[in-house]
Short mmCIF file of C-alpha atoms (C1' of nucleotides) in Angstrom, two decimals:
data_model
loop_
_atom_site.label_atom_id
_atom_site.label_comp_id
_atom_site.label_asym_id
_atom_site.label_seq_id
_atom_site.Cartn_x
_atom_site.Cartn_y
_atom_site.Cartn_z
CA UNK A 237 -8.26 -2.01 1.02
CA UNK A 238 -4.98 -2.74 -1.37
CA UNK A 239 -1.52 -3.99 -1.11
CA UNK A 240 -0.27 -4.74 -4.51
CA UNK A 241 -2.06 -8.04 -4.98
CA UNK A 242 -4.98 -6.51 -4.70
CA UNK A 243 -4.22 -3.76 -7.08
CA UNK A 244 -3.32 -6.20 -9.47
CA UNK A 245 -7.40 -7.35 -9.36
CA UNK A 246 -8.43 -4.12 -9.81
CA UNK A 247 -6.69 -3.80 -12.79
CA UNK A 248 -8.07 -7.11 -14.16
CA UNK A 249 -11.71 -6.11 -13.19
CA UNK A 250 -10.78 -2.28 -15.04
CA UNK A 251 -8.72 -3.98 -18.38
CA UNK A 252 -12.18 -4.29 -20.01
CA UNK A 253 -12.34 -0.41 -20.41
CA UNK A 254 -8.85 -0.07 -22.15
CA UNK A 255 -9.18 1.26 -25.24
CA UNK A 256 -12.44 2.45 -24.73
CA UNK A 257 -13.47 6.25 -25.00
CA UNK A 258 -13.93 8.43 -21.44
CA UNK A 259 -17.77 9.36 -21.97
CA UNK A 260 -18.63 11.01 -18.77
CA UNK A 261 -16.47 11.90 -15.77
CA UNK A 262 -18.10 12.53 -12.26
CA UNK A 263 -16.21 12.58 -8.39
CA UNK A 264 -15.06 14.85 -6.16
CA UNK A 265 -11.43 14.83 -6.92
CA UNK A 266 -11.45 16.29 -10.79
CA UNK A 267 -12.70 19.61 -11.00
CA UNK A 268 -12.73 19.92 -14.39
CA UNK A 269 -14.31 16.86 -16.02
CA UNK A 270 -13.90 18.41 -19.68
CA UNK A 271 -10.00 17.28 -19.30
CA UNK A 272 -11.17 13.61 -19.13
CA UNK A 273 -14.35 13.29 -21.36
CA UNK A 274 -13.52 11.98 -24.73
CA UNK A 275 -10.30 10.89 -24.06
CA UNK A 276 -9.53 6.69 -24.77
CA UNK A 277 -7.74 4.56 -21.86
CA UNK A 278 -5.03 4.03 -23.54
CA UNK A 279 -3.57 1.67 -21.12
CA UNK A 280 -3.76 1.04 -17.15
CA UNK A 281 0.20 0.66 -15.65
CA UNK A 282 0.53 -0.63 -12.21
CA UNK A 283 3.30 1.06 -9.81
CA UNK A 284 2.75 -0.85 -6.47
CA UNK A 285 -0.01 0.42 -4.79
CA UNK A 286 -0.62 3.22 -7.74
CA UNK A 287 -2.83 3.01 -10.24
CA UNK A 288 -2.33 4.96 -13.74
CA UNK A 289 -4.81 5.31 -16.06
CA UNK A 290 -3.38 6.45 -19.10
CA UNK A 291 -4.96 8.64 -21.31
CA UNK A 292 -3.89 10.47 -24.25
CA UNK A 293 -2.09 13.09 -23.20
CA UNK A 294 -2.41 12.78 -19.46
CA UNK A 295 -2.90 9.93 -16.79
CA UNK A 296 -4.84 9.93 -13.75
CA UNK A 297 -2.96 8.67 -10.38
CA UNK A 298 -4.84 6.22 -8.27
CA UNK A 299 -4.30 5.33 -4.68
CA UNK A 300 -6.50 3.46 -2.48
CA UNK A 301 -4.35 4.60 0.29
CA UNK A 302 -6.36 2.47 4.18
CA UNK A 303 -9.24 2.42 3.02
CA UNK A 304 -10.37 3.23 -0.76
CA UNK A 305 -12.73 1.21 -2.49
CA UNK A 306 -13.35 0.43 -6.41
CA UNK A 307 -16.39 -0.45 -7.93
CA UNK A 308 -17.46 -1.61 -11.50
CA UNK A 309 -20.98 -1.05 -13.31
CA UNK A 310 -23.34 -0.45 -10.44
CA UNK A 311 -22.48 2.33 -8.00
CA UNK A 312 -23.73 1.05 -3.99
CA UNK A 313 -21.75 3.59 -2.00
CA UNK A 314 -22.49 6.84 -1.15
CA UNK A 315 -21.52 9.76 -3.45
CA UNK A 316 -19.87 11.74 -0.58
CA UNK A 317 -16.79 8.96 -0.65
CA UNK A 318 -16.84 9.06 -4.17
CA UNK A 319 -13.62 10.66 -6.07
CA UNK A 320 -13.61 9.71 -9.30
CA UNK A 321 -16.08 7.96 -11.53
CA UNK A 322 -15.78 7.03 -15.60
CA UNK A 323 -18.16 5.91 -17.63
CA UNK A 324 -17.45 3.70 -20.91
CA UNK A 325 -19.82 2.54 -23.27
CA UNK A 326 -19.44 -1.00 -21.68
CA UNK A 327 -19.88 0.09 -18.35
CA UNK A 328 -18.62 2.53 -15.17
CA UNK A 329 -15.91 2.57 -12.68
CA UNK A 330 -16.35 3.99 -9.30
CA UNK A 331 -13.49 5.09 -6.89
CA UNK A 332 -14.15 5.72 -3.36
CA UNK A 333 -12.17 7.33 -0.64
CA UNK A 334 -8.90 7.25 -2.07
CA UNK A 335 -6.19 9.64 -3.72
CA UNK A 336 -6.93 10.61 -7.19
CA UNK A 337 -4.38 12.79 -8.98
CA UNK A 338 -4.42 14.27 -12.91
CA UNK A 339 -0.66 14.29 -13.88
CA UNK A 340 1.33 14.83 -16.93
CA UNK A 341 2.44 11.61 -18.92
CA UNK A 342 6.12 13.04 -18.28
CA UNK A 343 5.65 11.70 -14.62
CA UNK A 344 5.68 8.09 -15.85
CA UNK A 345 9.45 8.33 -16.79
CA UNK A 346 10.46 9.31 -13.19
CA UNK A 347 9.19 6.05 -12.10
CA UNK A 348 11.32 3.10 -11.18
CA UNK A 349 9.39 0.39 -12.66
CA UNK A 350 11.96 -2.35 -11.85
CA UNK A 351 10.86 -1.74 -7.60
CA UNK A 352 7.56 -3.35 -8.06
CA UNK A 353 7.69 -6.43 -6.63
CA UNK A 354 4.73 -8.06 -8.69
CA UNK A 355 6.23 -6.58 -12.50
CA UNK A 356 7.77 -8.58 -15.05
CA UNK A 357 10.67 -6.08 -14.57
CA UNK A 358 10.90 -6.29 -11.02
CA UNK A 359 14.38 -6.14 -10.65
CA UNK A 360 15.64 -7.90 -7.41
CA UNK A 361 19.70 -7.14 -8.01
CA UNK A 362 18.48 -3.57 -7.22
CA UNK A 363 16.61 -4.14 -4.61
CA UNK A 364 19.59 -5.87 -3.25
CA UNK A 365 22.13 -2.39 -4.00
CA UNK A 366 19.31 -0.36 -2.30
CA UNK A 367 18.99 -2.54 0.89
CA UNK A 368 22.81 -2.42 0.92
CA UNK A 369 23.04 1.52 0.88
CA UNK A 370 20.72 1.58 3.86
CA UNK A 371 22.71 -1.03 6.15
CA UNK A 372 21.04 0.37 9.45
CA UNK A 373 17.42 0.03 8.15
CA UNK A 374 14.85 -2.48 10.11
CA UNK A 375 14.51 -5.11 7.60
CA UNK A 376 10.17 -4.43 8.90
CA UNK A 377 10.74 -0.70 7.65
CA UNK A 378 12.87 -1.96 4.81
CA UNK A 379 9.74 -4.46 3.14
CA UNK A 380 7.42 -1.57 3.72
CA UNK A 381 9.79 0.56 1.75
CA UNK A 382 8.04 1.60 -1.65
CA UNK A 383 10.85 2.71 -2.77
CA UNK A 384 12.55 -0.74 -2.66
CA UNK A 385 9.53 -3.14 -2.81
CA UNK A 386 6.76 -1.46 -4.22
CA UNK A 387 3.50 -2.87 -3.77
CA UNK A 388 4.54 -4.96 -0.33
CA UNK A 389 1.92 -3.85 2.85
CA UNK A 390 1.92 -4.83 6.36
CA UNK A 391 0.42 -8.21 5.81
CA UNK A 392 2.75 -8.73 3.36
CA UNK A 393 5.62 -7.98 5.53
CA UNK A 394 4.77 -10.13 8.26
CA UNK A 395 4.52 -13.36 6.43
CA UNK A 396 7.40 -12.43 4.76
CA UNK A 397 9.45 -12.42 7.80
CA UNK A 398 7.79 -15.42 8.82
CA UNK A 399 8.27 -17.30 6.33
CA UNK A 400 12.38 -16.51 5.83
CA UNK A 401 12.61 -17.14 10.16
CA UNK A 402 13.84 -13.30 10.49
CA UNK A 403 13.01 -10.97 13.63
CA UNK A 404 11.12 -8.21 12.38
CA UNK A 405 13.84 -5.48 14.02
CA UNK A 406 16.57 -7.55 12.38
CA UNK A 407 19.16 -4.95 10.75
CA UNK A 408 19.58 -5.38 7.16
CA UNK A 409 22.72 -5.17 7.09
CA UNK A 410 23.56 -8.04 9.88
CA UNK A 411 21.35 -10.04 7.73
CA UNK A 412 23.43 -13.42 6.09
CA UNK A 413 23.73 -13.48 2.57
CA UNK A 414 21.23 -16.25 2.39
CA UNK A 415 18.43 -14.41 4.45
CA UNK A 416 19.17 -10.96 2.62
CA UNK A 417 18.29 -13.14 -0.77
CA UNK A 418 15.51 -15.14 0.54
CA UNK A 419 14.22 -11.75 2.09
CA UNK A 420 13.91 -10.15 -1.60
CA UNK A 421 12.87 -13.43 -3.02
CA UNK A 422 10.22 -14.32 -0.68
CA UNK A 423 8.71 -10.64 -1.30
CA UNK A 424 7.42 -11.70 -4.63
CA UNK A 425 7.05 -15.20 -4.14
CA UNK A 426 4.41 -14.70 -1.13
CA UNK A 427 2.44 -11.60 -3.23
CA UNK A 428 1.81 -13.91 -5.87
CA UNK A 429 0.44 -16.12 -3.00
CA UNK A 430 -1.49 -13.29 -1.60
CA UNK A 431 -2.49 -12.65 -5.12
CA UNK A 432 -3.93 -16.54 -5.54
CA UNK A 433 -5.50 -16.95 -2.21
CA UNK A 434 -6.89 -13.13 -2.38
CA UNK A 435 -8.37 -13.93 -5.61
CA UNK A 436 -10.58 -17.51 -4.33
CA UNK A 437 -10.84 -15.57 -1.15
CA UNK A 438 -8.79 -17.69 1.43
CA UNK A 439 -5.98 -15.34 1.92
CA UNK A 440 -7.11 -15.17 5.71
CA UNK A 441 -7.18 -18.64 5.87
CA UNK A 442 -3.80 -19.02 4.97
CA UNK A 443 -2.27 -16.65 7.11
CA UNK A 444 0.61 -17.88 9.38
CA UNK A 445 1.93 -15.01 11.37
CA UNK A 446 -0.34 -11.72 10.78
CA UNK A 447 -3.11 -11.76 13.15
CA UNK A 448 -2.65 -14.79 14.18
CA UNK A 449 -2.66 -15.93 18.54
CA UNK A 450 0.09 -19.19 18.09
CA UNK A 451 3.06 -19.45 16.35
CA UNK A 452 2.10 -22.99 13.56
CA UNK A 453 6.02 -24.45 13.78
CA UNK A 454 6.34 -24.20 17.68
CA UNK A 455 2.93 -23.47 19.17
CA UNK A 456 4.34 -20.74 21.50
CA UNK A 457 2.35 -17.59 21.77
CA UNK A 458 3.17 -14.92 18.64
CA UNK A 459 4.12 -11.62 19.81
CA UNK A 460 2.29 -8.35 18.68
CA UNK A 461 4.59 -5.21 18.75
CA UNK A 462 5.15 -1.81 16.95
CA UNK A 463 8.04 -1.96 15.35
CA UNK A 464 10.27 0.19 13.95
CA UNK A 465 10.31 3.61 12.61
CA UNK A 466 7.32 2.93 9.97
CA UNK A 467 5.37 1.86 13.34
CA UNK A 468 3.33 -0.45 12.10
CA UNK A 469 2.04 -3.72 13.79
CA UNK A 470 4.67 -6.89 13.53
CA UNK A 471 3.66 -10.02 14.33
CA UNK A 472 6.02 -13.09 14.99
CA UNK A 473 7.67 -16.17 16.85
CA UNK A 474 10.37 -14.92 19.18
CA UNK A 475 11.62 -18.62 18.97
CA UNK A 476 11.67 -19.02 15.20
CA UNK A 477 12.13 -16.10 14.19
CA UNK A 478 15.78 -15.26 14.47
CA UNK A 479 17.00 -11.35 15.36
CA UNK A 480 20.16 -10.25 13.25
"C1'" DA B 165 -19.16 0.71 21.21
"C1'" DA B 166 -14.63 1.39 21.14
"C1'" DC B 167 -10.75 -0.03 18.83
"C1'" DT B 168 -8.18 -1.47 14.95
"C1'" DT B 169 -6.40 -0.98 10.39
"C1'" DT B 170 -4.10 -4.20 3.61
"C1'" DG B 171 -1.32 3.80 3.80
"C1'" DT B 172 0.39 8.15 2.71
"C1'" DT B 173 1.34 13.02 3.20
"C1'" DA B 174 1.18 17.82 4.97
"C1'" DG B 175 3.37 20.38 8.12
"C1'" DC B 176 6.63 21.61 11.19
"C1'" DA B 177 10.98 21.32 13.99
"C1'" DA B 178 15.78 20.79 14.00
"C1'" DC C 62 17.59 23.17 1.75
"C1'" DT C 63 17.24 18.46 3.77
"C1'" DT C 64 15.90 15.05 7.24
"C1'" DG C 65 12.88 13.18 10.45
"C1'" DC C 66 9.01 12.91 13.14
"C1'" DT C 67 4.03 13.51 14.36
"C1'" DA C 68 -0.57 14.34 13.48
"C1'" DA C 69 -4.11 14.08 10.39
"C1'" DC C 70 -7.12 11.67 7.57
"C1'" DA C 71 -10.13 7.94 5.83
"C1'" DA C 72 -14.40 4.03 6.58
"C1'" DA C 73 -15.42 -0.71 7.50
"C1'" DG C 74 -14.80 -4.81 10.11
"C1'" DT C 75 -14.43 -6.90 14.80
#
DNA sequence: AACTTTGTTAGCAA
DNA sequence: CTTGCTAACAAAGT
């Protein structure tokens, strides 16, 4: 269950297999295995949440979307959730209830590499001209926005906007200079924290806002609301988190 | 046991 | 044809 942190894991636990020939292909999602069997992993790209597997002359499309699941070597869920499986000479990968697509290597130049948050690329001047063209937006619709941070989820958002002191229905556009930055700053910064604490398992531990019953600078009760036109769960200090 | 949820998209109305 | 909204869908943890 992935935001881009998490994706980033999977593709650490699947890197063994690149480079390695596609010896059987079994899942729901591929109807015809033939187009994947004997075909090397030529290299795994991460888009945000997405997940290419890149084959010779085609590349599979991963998305865990809620609630997909990955496994590696030993299969322990049932087949019905299963979509796609591979198996190498060095082992299998398993992917559960999740969004499996065969696409033409063309699609990889229609994507803007530079919007995910967690690449070497990531680009956060653009991010910037993008968040200015949409001055109106709910800076809580704006971080879940793949087309402008890639990779960033709901938990991701809140501690985001806790972190920067900024009211989840904030306006982008009445933002300050210095929150817009620390906004698009702070998007990276805490997924590389998600990806640290994710990876020796404290991430709950750690969080300050999501889920969470009292607000850790004033003690006050956090508030819990749907917000904005994504409608997903925000919550935040009404006190230190300041509405622009 | 009911409710929630680390997400996206098909489908339809305007 | 585009934009915008809602419903649908998924399965595991609380």
């Amino acid at each position: 269950m992935p935001e881009g942190p998490s994706i980033l894991l999977m593709k650490d636990n699947l890197s063994q297999f690149v480079g390695k020939k596609v010896l059987e292909a079994a899942g729901s999602s591929i109807p015809d295995k033939k187009q994947l069997v004997g075909k090397i992993l030529k290299e795994i790209r991460l888009y945000g949440k997405q997940t290419y597997l890149i084959l010779d002359d085609c590349c599979i499309r991963i998305h865990l979307l809620m609630f997909g699941s990955y496994e590696v070597d030993e299969q322990t869920k049932p087949d019905k959730n299963l979509r796609l499986a591979l198996s190498f000479k060095n082992g299998k990968a398993y992917f559960y209830t999740c969004s499996v697509k065969l696409l033409p290597l063309d699609i990889l130049k229609t994507i803007d590499w530079e919007a995910d948050v967690m690449s070497d690329i990531w680009n956060p001047e653009k991010a910037k001209q993008k968040l200015k063209a949409s001055p109106d937006m709910m800076v809580c619709d704006a971080l879940l926005d793949q087309e402008i941070f890639s990779g960033v989820g709901n938990i991701i958002k809140n501690e985001v906007l806790f972190r920067i002191g900024v009211h989840p229905e904030s306006v982008t556009g009445h933002l300050p200079a210095a929150k817009l930055n620390a906004l698009i700053s702070e998007a990276r910064i805490y997924s590389f924290d998600f990806l640290k604490w994710k990876s020796n398992n404290t991430l709950k531990k750690h969080w300050q806002a999501y889920h969470q019953k009292t607000c850790p600078i004033c003690g006050k009760p956090l508030t819990s609301k749907i917000t904005g036109k994504s409608k997903r769960n925000s919550f935040f200090c009404e006190t230190d988190q300041k509405l622009y």
